[in-house]
Short mmCIF file of N, CA and C in Angstrom, two decimals:
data_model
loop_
_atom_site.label_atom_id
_atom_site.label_comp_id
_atom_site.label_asym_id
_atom_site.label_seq_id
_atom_site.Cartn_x
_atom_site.Cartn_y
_atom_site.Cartn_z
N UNK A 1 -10.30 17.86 -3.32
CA UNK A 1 -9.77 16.82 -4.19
C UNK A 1 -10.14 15.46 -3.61
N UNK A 2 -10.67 14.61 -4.58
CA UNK A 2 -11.05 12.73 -3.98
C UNK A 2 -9.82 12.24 -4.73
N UNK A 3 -9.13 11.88 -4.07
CA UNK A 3 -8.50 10.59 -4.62
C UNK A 3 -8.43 9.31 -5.08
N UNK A 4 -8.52 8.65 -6.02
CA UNK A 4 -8.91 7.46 -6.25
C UNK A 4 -7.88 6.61 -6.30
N UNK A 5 -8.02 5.25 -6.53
CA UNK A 5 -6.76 4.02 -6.32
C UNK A 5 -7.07 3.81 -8.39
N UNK A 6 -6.02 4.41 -8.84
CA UNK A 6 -5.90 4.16 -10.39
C UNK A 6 -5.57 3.17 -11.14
N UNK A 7 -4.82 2.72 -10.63
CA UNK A 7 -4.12 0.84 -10.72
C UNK A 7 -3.17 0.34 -9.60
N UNK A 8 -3.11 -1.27 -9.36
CA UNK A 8 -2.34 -1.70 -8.95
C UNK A 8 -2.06 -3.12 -9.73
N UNK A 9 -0.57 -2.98 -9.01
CA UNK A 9 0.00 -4.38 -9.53
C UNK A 9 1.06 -5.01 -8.27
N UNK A 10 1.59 -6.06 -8.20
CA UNK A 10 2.61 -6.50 -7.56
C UNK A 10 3.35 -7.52 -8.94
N UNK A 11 4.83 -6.75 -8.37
CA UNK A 11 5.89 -7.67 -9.01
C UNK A 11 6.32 -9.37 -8.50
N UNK A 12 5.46 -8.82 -7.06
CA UNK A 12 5.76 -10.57 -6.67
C UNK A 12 4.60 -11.34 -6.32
N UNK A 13 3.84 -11.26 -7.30
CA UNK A 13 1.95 -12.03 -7.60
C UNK A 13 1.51 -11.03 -8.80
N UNK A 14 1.81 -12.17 -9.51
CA UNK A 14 1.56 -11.86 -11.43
C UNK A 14 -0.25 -12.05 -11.43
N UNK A 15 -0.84 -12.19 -10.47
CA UNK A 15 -2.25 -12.21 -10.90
C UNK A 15 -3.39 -12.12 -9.81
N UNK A 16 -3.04 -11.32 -8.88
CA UNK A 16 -4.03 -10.91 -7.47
C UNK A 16 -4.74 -11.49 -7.61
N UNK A 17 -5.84 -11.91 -8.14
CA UNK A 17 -7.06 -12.23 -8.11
C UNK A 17 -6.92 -13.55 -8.01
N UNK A 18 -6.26 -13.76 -8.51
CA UNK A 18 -6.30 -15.45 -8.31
C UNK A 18 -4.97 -16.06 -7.67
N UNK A 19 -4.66 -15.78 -6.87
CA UNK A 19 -3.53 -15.78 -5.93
C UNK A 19 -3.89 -16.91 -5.05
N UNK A 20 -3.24 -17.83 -4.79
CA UNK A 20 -3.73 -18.53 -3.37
C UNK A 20 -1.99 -18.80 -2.67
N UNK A 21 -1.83 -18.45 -1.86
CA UNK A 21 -0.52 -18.57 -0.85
C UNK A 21 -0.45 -20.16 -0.72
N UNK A 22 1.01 -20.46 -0.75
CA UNK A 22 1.36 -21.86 -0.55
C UNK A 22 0.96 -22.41 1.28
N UNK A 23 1.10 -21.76 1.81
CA UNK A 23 0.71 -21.37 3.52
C UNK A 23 -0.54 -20.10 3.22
N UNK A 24 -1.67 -19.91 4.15
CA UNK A 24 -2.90 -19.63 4.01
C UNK A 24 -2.19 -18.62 5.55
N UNK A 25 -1.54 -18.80 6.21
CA UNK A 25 -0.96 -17.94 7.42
C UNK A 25 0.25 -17.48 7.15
N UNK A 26 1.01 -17.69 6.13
CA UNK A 26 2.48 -17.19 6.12
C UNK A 26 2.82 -16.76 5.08
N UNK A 27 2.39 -15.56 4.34
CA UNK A 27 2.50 -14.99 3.01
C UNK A 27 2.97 -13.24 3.28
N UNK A 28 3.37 -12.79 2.13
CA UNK A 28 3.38 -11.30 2.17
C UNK A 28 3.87 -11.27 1.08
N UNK A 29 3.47 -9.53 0.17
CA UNK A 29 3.84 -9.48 -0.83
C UNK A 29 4.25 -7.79 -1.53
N UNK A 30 4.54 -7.25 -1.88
CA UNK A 30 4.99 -5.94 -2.13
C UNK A 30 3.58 -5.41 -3.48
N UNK A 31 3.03 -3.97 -2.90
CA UNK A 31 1.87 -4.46 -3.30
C UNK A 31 1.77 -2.78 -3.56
N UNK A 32 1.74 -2.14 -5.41
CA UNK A 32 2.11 -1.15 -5.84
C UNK A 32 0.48 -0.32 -6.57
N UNK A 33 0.48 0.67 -5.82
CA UNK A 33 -0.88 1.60 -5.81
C UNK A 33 -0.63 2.61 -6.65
N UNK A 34 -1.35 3.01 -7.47
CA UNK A 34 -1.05 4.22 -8.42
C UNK A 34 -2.42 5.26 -8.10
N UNK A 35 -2.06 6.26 -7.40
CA UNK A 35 -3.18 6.63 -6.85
C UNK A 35 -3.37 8.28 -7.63
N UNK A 36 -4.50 8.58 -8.15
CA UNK A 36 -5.09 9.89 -8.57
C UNK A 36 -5.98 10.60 -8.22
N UNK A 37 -6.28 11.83 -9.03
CA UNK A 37 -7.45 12.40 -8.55
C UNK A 37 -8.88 12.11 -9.32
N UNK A 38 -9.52 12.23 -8.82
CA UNK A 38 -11.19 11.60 -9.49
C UNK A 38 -11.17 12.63 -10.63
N UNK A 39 -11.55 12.33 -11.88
CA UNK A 39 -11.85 13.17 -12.88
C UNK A 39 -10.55 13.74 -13.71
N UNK A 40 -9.16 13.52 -13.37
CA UNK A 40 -8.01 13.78 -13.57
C UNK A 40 -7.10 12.78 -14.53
N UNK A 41 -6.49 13.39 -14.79
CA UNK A 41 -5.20 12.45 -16.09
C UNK A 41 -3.96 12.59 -14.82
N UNK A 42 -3.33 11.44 -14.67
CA UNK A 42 -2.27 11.02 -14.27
C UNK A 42 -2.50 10.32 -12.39
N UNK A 43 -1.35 10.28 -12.04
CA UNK A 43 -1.10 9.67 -11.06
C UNK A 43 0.30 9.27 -10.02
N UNK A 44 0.48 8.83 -9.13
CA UNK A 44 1.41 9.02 -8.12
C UNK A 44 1.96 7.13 -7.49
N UNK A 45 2.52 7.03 -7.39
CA UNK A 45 3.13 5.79 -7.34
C UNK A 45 3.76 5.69 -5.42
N UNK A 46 2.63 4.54 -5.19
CA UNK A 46 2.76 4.24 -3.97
C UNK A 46 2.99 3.06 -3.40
N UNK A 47 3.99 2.38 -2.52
CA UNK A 47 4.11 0.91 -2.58
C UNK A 47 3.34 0.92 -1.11
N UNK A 48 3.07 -0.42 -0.62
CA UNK A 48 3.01 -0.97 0.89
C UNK A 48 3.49 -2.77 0.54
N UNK A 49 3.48 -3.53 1.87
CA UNK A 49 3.79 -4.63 1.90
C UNK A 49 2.48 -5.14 2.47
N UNK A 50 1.76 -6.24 2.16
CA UNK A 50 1.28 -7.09 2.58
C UNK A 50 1.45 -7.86 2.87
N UNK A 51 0.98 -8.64 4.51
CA UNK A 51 1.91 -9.72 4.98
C UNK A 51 0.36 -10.02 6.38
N UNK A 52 0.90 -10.97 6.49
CA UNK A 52 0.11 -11.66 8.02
C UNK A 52 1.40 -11.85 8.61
N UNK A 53 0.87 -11.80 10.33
CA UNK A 53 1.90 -11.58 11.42
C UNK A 53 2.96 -13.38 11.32
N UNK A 54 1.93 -13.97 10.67
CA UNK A 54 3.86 -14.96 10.70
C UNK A 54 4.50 -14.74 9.99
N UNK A 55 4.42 -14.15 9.19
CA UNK A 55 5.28 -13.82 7.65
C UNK A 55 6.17 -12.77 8.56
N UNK A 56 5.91 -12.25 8.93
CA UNK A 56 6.25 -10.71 9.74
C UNK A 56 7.03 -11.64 10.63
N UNK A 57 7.03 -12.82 11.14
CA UNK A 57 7.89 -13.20 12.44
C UNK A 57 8.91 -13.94 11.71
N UNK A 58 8.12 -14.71 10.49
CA UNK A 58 9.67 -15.39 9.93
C UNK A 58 10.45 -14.65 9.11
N UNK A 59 10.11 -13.30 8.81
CA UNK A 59 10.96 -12.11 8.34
C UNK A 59 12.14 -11.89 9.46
N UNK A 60 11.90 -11.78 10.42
CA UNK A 60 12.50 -11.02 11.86
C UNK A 60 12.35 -12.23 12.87
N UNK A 61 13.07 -13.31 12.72
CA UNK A 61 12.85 -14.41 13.87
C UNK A 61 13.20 -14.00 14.96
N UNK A 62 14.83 -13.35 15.00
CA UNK A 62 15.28 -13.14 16.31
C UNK A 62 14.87 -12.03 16.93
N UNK A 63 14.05 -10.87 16.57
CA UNK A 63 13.14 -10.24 17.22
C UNK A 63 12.37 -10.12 17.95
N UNK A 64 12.38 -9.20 19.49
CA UNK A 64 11.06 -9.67 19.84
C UNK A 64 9.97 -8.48 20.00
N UNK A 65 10.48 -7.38 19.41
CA UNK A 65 9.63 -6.39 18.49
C UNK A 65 9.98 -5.76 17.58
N UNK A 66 9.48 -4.80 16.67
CA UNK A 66 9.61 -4.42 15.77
C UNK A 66 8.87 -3.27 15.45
N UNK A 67 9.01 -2.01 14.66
CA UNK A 67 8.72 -1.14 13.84
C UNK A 67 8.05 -0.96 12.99
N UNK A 68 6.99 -1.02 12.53
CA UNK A 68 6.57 -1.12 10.97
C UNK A 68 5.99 0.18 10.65
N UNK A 69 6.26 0.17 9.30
CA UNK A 69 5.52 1.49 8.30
C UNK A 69 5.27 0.98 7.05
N UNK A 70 4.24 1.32 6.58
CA UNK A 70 3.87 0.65 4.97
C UNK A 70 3.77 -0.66 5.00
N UNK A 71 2.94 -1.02 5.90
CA UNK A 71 2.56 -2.51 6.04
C UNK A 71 1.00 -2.83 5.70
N UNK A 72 0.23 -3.58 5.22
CA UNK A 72 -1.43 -3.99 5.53
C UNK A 72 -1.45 -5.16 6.37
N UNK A 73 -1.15 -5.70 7.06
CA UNK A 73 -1.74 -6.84 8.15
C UNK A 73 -2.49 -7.37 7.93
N UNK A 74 -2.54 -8.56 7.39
CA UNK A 74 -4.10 -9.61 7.36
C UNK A 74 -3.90 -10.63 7.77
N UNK A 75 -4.98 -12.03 8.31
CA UNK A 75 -5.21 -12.46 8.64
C UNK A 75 -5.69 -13.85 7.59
N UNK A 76 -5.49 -13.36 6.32
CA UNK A 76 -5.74 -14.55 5.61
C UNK A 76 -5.75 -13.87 3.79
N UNK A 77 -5.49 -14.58 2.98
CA UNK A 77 -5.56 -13.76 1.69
C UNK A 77 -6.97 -13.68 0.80
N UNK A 78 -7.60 -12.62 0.64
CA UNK A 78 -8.88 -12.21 0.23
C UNK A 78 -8.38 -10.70 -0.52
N UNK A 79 -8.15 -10.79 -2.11
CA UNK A 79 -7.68 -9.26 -2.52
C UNK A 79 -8.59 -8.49 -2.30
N UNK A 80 -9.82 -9.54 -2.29
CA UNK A 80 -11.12 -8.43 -2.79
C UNK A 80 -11.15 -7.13 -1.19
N UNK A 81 -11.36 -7.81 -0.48
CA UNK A 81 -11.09 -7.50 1.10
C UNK A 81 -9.70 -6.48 0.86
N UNK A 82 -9.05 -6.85 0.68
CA UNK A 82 -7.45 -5.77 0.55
C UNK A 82 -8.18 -4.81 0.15
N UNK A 83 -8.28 -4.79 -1.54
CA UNK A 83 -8.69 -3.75 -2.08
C UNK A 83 -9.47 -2.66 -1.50
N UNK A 84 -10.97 -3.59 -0.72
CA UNK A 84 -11.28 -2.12 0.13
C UNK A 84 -10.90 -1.46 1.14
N UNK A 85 -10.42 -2.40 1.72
CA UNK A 85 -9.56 -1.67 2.88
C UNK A 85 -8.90 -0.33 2.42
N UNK A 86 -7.82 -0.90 1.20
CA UNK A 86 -7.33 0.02 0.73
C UNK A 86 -8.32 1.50 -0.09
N UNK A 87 -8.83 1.06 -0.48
CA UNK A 87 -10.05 1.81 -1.65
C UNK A 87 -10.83 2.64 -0.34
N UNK A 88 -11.26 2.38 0.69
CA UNK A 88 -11.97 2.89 1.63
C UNK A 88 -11.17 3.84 2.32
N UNK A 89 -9.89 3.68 2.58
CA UNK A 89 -8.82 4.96 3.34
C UNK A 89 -8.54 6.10 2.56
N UNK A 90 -8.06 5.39 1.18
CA UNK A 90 -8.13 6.38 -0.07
C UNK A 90 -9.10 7.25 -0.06
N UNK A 91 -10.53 6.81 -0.34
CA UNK A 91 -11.18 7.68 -0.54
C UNK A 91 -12.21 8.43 0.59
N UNK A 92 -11.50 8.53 1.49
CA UNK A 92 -11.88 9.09 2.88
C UNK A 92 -11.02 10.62 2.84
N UNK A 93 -9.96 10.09 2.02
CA UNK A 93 -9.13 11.56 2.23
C UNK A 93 -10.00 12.86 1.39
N UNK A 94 -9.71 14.03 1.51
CA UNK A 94 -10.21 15.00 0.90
C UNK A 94 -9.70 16.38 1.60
N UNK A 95 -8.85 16.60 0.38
CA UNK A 95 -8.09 17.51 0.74
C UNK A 95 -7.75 18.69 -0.37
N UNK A 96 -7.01 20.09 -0.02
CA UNK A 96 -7.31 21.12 -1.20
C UNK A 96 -6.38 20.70 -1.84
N UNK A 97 -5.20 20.46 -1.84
CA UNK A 97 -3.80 20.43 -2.57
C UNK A 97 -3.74 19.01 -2.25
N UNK A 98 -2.77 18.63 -3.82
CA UNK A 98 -2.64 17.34 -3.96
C UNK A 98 -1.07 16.67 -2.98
N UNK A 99 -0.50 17.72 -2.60
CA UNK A 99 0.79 17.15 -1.78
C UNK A 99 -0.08 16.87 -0.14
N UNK A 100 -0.99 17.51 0.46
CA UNK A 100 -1.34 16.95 1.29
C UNK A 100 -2.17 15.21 1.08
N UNK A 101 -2.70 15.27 -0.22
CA UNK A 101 -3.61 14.32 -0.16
C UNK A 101 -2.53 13.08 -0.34
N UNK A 102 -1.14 13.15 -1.26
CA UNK A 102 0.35 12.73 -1.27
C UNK A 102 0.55 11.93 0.47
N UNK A 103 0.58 12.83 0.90
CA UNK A 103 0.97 12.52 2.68
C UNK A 103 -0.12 11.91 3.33
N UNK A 104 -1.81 11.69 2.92
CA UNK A 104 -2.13 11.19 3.85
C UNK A 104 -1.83 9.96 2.99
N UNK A 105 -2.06 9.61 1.77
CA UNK A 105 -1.82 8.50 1.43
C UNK A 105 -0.27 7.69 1.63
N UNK A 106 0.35 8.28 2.08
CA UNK A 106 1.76 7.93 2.52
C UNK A 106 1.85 7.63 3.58
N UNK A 107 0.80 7.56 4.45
CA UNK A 107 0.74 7.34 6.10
C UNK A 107 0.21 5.61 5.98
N UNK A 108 0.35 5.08 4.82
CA UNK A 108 -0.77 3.82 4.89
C UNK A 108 0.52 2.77 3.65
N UNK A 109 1.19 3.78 2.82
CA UNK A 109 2.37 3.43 1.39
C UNK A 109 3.21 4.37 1.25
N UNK A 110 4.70 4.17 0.95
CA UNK A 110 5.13 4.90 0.71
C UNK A 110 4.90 5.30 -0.43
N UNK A 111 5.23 7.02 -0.63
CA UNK A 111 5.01 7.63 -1.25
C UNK A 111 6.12 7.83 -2.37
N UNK A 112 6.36 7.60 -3.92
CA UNK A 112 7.48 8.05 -4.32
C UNK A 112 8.19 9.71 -3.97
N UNK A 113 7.21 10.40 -4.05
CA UNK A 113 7.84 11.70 -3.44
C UNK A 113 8.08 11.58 -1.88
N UNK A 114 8.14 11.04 -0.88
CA UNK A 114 8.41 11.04 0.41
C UNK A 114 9.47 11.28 0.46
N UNK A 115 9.58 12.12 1.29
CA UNK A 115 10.69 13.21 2.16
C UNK A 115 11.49 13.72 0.76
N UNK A 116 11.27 13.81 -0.39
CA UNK A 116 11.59 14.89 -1.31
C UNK A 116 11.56 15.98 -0.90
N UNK A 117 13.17 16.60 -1.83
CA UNK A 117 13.06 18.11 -1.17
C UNK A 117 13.65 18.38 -2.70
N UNK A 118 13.10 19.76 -3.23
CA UNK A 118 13.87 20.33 -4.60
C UNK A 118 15.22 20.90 -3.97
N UNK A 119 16.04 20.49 -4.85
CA UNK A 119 17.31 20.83 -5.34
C UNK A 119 17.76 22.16 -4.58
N UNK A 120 18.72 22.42 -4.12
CA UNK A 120 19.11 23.99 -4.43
C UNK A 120 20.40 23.95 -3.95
N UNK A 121 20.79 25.07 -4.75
CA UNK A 121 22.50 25.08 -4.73
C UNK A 121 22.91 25.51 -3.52
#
């Protein structure tokens, strides 16, 4: 299975592409991946945060480390650049079943199914 990046959007930047940060060093933004399989109908809903490390410090001032998961790290805002970053991990994966290909892409966004477990009485 290839996975592809099917759409994205962010609720907090109505227009990626033409985005320019009020600060060029101090931005981040919640940044929503809909990821599928090549040749396939449907898709899987994955968030991460985008941010550069001051955004990350004036998040957490009194910190003097921190944890992260579901982060992209940059150094300046360029979607086009995001995108492959992102588009290039994606499609590196290749895997038989789609819950593994689920998890590697969850190592980079969370996954809406992450740590789902079915039901049982």
């Amino acid at each position: 299975m290839k996975p592809i990046l099917v759409d994205f959007d962010s609720a907090d930047v109505p227009d990626l592409f033409s985005y320019q940060p009020e600060d060029p060093e101090v931005f981040g933004f919640s940044l929503n991946l809909a990821v599928g399989i090549e040749g396939q109908k449907g898709a899987d809903n994955f968030q991460l945060m985008v941010a550069t490390p001051k955004y990350i410090q004036k998040m957490y001032p009194n910190q003097t480390s921190i944890l992260l998961r579901h982060y992209l790290l940059v150094f300046r805002y360029d979607f086009n650049e995001i995108l492959d970053v992102i588009n290039g991990y994606i499609r590196s994966i290749n895997e038989d079943i789609w819950e593994k290909v689920g998890e590697k892409v969850g190592r980079i966004a969370q996954w809406e199914f992450e740590d789902y477990k079915p039901y049982q009485k």
